[in-house]
Short mmCIF file of C-alpha atoms in Angstrom, two decimals:
data_model
loop_
_atom_site.label_atom_id
_atom_site.label_comp_id
_atom_site.label_asym_id
_atom_site.label_seq_id
_atom_site.Cartn_x
_atom_site.Cartn_y
_atom_site.Cartn_z
CA UNK O 22 -13.70 -4.60 23.55
CA UNK O 23 -14.59 -0.87 24.60
CA UNK O 24 -18.52 -1.94 24.06
CA UNK O 25 -18.07 -5.22 25.98
CA UNK O 26 -16.63 -3.25 29.06
CA UNK O 27 -19.16 -0.31 28.72
CA UNK O 28 -22.30 -1.68 27.60
CA UNK O 29 -22.28 -5.28 28.93
CA UNK O 30 -22.96 -6.36 32.85
CA UNK O 31 -19.99 -7.46 34.36
CA UNK O 32 -17.67 -7.08 31.06
CA UNK O 33 -19.16 -10.78 30.48
CA UNK O 34 -19.92 -11.29 26.45
CA UNK O 35 -23.35 -12.07 25.51
CA UNK O 36 -24.83 -13.22 22.01
CA UNK O 37 -23.14 -10.89 19.20
CA UNK O 38 -25.53 -8.35 17.74
CA UNK O 39 -26.33 -7.61 14.38
CA UNK O 40 -23.38 -5.22 12.93
CA UNK O 41 -25.97 -2.66 12.23
CA UNK O 42 -26.96 -2.33 15.57
CA UNK O 43 -23.51 -2.66 17.07
CA UNK O 44 -22.63 0.38 14.93
CA UNK O 45 -25.42 2.21 16.19
CA UNK O 46 -24.49 1.75 19.89
CA UNK O 47 -21.24 2.56 19.46
CA UNK O 48 -22.32 5.90 17.62
CA UNK O 49 -23.79 6.51 21.39
CA UNK O 50 -21.06 5.52 23.32
CA UNK O 51 -18.15 6.96 21.15
CA UNK O 52 -17.47 10.37 19.64
CA UNK O 53 -15.34 10.19 16.53
CA UNK O 54 -13.78 13.37 14.37
CA UNK O 55 -12.04 12.38 10.98
CA UNK O 56 -9.74 14.70 9.61
CA UNK O 57 -12.42 15.60 7.25
CA UNK O 58 -14.70 16.25 9.90
CA UNK O 59 -12.58 19.25 11.57
CA UNK O 60 -10.37 20.55 8.48
CA UNK O 61 -13.38 21.84 6.18
CA UNK O 62 -11.35 24.02 4.09
CA UNK O 63 -8.62 21.17 3.32
CA UNK O 64 -8.95 20.74 -0.35
CA UNK O 65 -10.28 17.25 -1.54
CA UNK O 66 -8.34 13.90 -2.12
CA UNK O 67 -9.23 11.84 -4.79
CA UNK O 68 -7.97 7.94 -5.46
CA UNK O 69 -7.50 6.23 -8.47
CA UNK O 70 -6.74 2.84 -8.47
CA UNK O 71 -4.83 1.92 -12.01
CA UNK O 72 -4.97 -1.65 -13.27
CA UNK O 73 -1.98 -2.81 -15.86
CA UNK O 74 -1.02 -5.67 -17.65
CA UNK O 75 2.64 -7.24 -17.22
CA UNK O 76 5.03 -6.30 -20.24
CA UNK O 77 5.72 -9.74 -22.41
CA UNK O 78 9.10 -10.21 -20.65
CA UNK O 79 8.24 -9.31 -17.21
CA UNK O 80 5.04 -11.55 -17.77
CA UNK O 81 7.31 -14.54 -18.52
CA UNK O 82 9.63 -14.02 -15.61
CA UNK O 83 6.40 -13.58 -13.43
CA UNK O 84 4.83 -16.53 -14.58
CA UNK O 85 8.04 -18.73 -14.21
CA UNK O 86 8.43 -17.27 -10.67
CA UNK O 87 5.01 -17.86 -9.40
CA UNK O 88 4.67 -21.71 -11.17
CA UNK O 89 8.33 -22.70 -9.53
CA UNK O 90 7.87 -20.85 -6.32
CA UNK O 91 4.38 -22.79 -6.03
CA UNK O 92 6.10 -26.25 -6.62
CA UNK O 93 8.33 -25.33 -3.80
CA UNK O 94 5.74 -24.84 -1.60
CA UNK O 95 4.03 -27.78 -2.08
CA UNK O 96 7.11 -30.14 -2.13
CA UNK O 97 7.54 -28.72 1.36
CA UNK O 98 4.43 -31.06 2.60
CA UNK O 99 3.66 -30.63 6.20
CA UNK O 100 6.22 -28.33 6.82
CA UNK O 101 5.01 -25.43 4.76
CA UNK O 102 4.68 -22.43 6.71
CA UNK O 103 3.16 -18.94 6.23
CA UNK O 104 6.15 -17.73 6.43
CA UNK O 105 7.48 -19.42 3.20
CA UNK O 106 3.92 -18.22 1.31
CA UNK O 107 4.94 -14.50 2.47
CA UNK O 108 8.25 -15.29 1.22
CA UNK O 109 6.78 -16.04 -2.24
CA UNK O 110 4.69 -12.91 -2.06
CA UNK O 111 7.36 -10.73 -1.65
CA UNK O 112 9.43 -11.98 -4.55
CA UNK O 113 6.59 -11.79 -6.90
CA UNK O 114 5.74 -8.21 -5.65
CA UNK O 115 9.43 -7.13 -6.56
CA UNK O 116 8.90 -9.08 -10.09
CA UNK O 117 5.62 -6.57 -10.68
CA UNK O 118 7.77 -3.65 -10.25
CA UNK O 119 10.50 -4.39 -12.50
CA UNK O 120 11.83 -7.84 -14.36
CA UNK O 121 15.03 -8.54 -13.02
CA UNK O 122 15.85 -9.93 -16.40
CA UNK O 123 14.97 -7.42 -18.86
CA UNK O 124 14.33 -4.42 -16.42
CA UNK O 125 10.94 -3.86 -18.27
CA UNK O 126 8.19 -2.48 -15.81
CA UNK O 127 4.55 -1.89 -16.64
CA UNK O 128 4.10 0.33 -13.80
CA UNK O 129 7.52 2.68 -14.69
CA UNK O 130 6.00 3.11 -18.27
CA UNK O 131 2.53 4.27 -17.02
CA UNK O 132 4.46 6.41 -14.26
CA UNK O 133 6.71 7.92 -16.56
CA UNK O 134 4.12 9.01 -19.27
CA UNK O 135 1.68 10.34 -16.32
CA UNK O 136 4.47 12.39 -14.79
CA UNK O 137 5.75 13.58 -17.97
CA UNK O 138 2.10 15.24 -18.60
CA UNK O 139 2.31 16.55 -14.64
CA UNK O 140 5.44 18.27 -15.41
CA UNK O 141 4.38 20.11 -18.61
CA UNK O 142 1.70 21.39 -16.57
CA UNK O 143 3.45 22.51 -13.47
CA UNK O 144 2.71 19.82 -11.18
CA UNK O 145 5.03 17.98 -8.61
CA UNK O 146 4.50 14.53 -7.52
CA UNK O 147 5.87 12.41 -4.80
CA UNK O 148 6.18 8.12 -5.62
CA UNK O 149 6.54 5.69 -2.82
CA UNK O 150 7.82 2.34 -2.95
CA UNK O 151 8.10 -0.41 0.15
CA UNK O 152 11.26 -1.56 -1.82
CA UNK O 153 14.61 0.85 -1.84
CA UNK O 154 17.11 -1.13 -3.80
CA UNK O 155 18.50 -0.23 -7.13
CA UNK O 156 16.70 -3.04 -8.65
CA UNK O 157 13.01 -3.14 -7.58
CA UNK O 158 12.74 0.22 -5.46
CA UNK O 159 13.30 3.63 -4.71
CA UNK O 160 16.58 3.66 -6.27
CA UNK O 161 16.27 1.73 -9.40
CA UNK O 162 12.99 4.38 -9.78
CA UNK O 163 15.29 7.32 -9.01
CA UNK O 164 17.91 5.82 -11.94
CA UNK O 165 14.59 5.39 -14.36
CA UNK O 166 13.28 9.05 -13.51
CA UNK O 167 16.39 10.61 -13.76
CA UNK O 168 15.08 13.18 -16.63
CA UNK O 169 12.54 14.72 -13.90
CA UNK O 170 15.76 15.51 -11.61
CA UNK O 171 14.33 13.10 -8.77
CA UNK O 172 15.18 13.67 -5.03
CA UNK O 173 15.04 10.47 -2.84
CA UNK O 174 14.53 9.73 0.74
CA UNK O 175 15.30 6.19 2.41
CA UNK O 176 15.99 5.18 6.04
CA UNK O 177 19.59 4.32 5.17
CA UNK O 178 20.46 7.85 4.68
CA UNK O 179 21.76 10.16 7.56
CA UNK O 180 19.31 12.47 9.01
CA UNK O 181 21.25 15.58 7.66
CA UNK O 182 21.20 13.74 4.12
CA UNK O 183 17.23 12.83 4.35
CA UNK O 184 16.92 16.71 5.77
CA UNK O 185 18.56 17.98 2.64
CA UNK O 186 16.52 16.01 0.35
CA UNK O 187 13.39 17.17 1.83
CA UNK O 188 14.79 20.97 1.52
CA UNK O 189 15.92 20.34 -1.92
CA UNK O 190 12.25 19.27 -3.19
CA UNK O 191 10.49 22.26 -0.99
CA UNK O 192 12.83 25.13 -2.36
CA UNK O 193 14.28 23.83 -5.93
CA UNK O 194 11.21 23.69 -8.18
CA UNK O 195 13.17 21.76 -10.70
CA UNK O 196 12.91 18.78 -8.71
CA UNK O 197 9.63 17.43 -10.22
CA UNK O 198 9.90 14.54 -8.21
CA UNK O 199 10.47 13.15 -4.52
CA UNK O 200 10.95 9.19 -4.20
CA UNK O 201 10.25 7.75 -0.82
CA UNK O 202 10.72 4.68 1.04
CA UNK O 203 7.01 4.13 2.73
CA UNK O 204 8.38 2.89 6.09
CA UNK O 205 10.86 6.19 6.34
CA UNK O 206 8.70 8.48 4.33
CA UNK O 207 5.29 7.70 5.15
CA UNK O 208 4.86 9.80 8.32
CA UNK O 209 6.10 13.44 9.82
CA UNK O 210 6.90 14.90 6.76
CA UNK O 211 4.78 18.03 5.47
CA UNK O 212 5.12 17.94 1.54
CA UNK O 213 2.20 20.16 0.46
CA UNK O 214 4.31 21.13 -2.54
CA UNK O 215 3.42 17.94 -4.31
CA UNK O 216 -0.10 17.32 -5.48
CA UNK O 217 0.09 13.98 -6.58
CA UNK O 218 1.06 10.99 -4.91
CA UNK O 219 1.84 7.35 -6.60
CA UNK O 220 1.50 3.84 -4.92
CA UNK O 221 4.38 2.32 -7.28
CA UNK O 222 4.04 -1.06 -4.89
CA UNK O 223 1.03 -1.67 -2.67
CA UNK O 224 1.42 -2.05 1.08
CA UNK O 225 -1.25 -4.59 2.53
CA UNK O 226 -1.93 -2.00 5.60
CA UNK O 227 -4.49 0.77 4.26
CA UNK O 228 -3.86 2.72 7.07
CA UNK O 229 0.19 2.96 6.12
CA UNK O 230 -1.01 4.12 2.49
CA UNK O 231 -3.09 6.71 3.73
CA UNK O 232 -0.52 8.10 6.26
CA UNK O 233 1.92 8.26 3.48
CA UNK O 234 -0.84 10.25 1.13
CA UNK O 235 -1.28 12.79 3.87
CA UNK O 236 2.34 13.84 3.56
CA UNK O 237 1.11 16.22 0.66
CA UNK O 238 -2.84 16.14 1.74
CA UNK O 239 -2.66 18.42 4.99
CA UNK O 240 -2.75 21.65 6.63
CA UNK O 241 -1.31 24.29 4.29
CA UNK O 242 -2.26 22.14 0.79
CA UNK O 243 -3.76 24.53 -1.44
CA UNK O 244 -5.20 22.50 -4.48
CA UNK O 245 -6.74 18.93 -4.47
CA UNK O 246 -4.43 16.02 -4.00
CA UNK O 247 -4.97 13.05 -6.49
CA UNK O 248 -3.16 9.53 -5.84
CA UNK O 249 -2.76 6.83 -7.98
CA UNK O 250 -2.58 3.24 -6.78
CA UNK O 251 -0.83 0.70 -9.16
CA UNK O 252 -2.52 -3.11 -9.42
CA UNK O 253 -0.61 -5.55 -11.99
CA UNK O 254 -3.86 -7.93 -13.36
CA UNK O 255 -3.45 -11.86 -13.26
CA UNK O 256 -0.92 -11.34 -10.13
CA UNK O 257 -0.65 -11.75 -6.70
CA UNK O 258 -1.24 -7.99 -6.41
CA UNK O 259 -4.66 -8.41 -7.88
CA UNK O 260 -5.59 -11.28 -5.91
CA UNK O 261 -5.05 -10.07 -2.63
CA UNK O 262 -6.39 -6.37 -3.41
CA UNK O 263 -9.52 -7.84 -4.08
CA UNK O 264 -9.73 -9.76 -0.56
CA UNK O 265 -8.64 -6.63 1.16
CA UNK O 266 -11.12 -4.70 -0.65
CA UNK O 267 -14.29 -6.66 0.57
CA UNK O 268 -12.55 -7.09 4.03
CA UNK O 269 -12.19 -3.05 4.40
CA UNK O 270 -15.68 -2.67 2.98
CA UNK O 271 -17.08 -4.67 6.20
CA UNK O 272 -14.54 -2.74 8.29
CA UNK O 273 -15.43 0.33 7.09
CA UNK O 274 -19.14 -0.31 7.13
CA UNK O 275 -19.06 -1.76 10.98
CA UNK O 276 -16.11 0.22 12.56
CA UNK O 277 -15.36 3.29 10.33
CA UNK O 278 -12.00 3.39 8.51
CA UNK O 279 -10.12 0.69 10.67
CA UNK O 280 -6.74 -0.35 9.43
CA UNK O 281 -5.82 -3.90 7.63
CA UNK O 282 -2.59 -5.36 7.47
CA UNK O 283 -2.03 -8.58 5.41
CA UNK O 284 -0.38 -10.24 8.06
CA UNK O 285 -3.16 -9.68 11.20
CA UNK O 286 -6.24 -9.30 8.82
CA UNK O 287 -6.14 -12.26 6.50
CA UNK O 288 -6.72 -16.22 7.66
CA UNK O 289 -4.25 -18.89 6.95
CA UNK O 290 -6.47 -20.27 4.69
CA UNK O 291 -6.82 -17.15 2.31
CA UNK O 292 -2.64 -17.06 2.51
CA UNK O 293 -2.37 -20.46 1.34
CA UNK O 294 -5.73 -19.97 -0.71
CA UNK O 295 -3.93 -17.41 -2.77
CA UNK O 296 -1.74 -20.15 -4.40
CA UNK O 297 -4.41 -22.81 -4.49
CA UNK O 298 -2.92 -24.68 -1.28
CA UNK O 299 -4.56 -26.01 1.54
CA UNK O 300 -3.85 -24.80 5.14
CA UNK O 301 -1.32 -27.76 6.64
CA UNK O 302 -2.41 -28.97 9.90
CA UNK O 303 -0.88 -27.17 12.84
CA UNK O 304 -0.80 -24.37 10.95
CA UNK O 305 -2.29 -21.46 12.76
CA UNK O 306 -5.97 -20.20 11.32
CA UNK O 307 -5.02 -16.35 11.50
CA UNK O 308 -1.77 -14.66 10.85
CA UNK O 309 -0.39 -12.95 13.87
CA UNK O 310 2.33 -10.06 13.22
#
């Protein structure tokens, strides 16, 4: 939109340029400085994607939930809406965190073993989840990681409770882990006391994830920051991850680090295609917030 306004006569559109030509022209018109350009003394940040397999009973629960969910979607026929698909995605993501029947969690097993090593080495960690409850989210993690004296930060806490949680984590080193909801804890906090960050489940907007990681990776951090992102193989997490990786690569190449959100960046065909479904007539081609 900016290029059309300043670069095209009268603001009218003409034939699209080649993407690399567009990028070159953008650099002539727009000056952009990223954090890495202006904070040269900031330690590096390394992002590690960790693929995992569902545990046996967790796999059975997930497979049944997806199979029954797809049957329900197909049964809706022409009444099928994008929102119905998004609701199934949400349910499946919850099972990817914890099996609601057995409590099994491939992610938890890996997270616990990794934090044990970090604790022994004197490191501390932040753990983010989009869920806050005691079955699939932050409070479930706090219960299961009790041996590390975790602190919790979620939006339902009062302002004084949130402030107390942050201060306790900052000044008392026996609290090895701070577990935060992504929405409430992903912005506005300075948590340089931690040098490891875990995304227990993935939010489909990479910009929001990066904001959360940067609670640790910011001015005042003295050591490199390592970020772990979990994805369960053979699940809805892997399918969406593959689509967004391709799209993010395209946007990074042409526009340089724009954000992506599943609701606005995947077409309706892509959303329905996650479960082998066709887009019903009349259902929009692109998702809107």
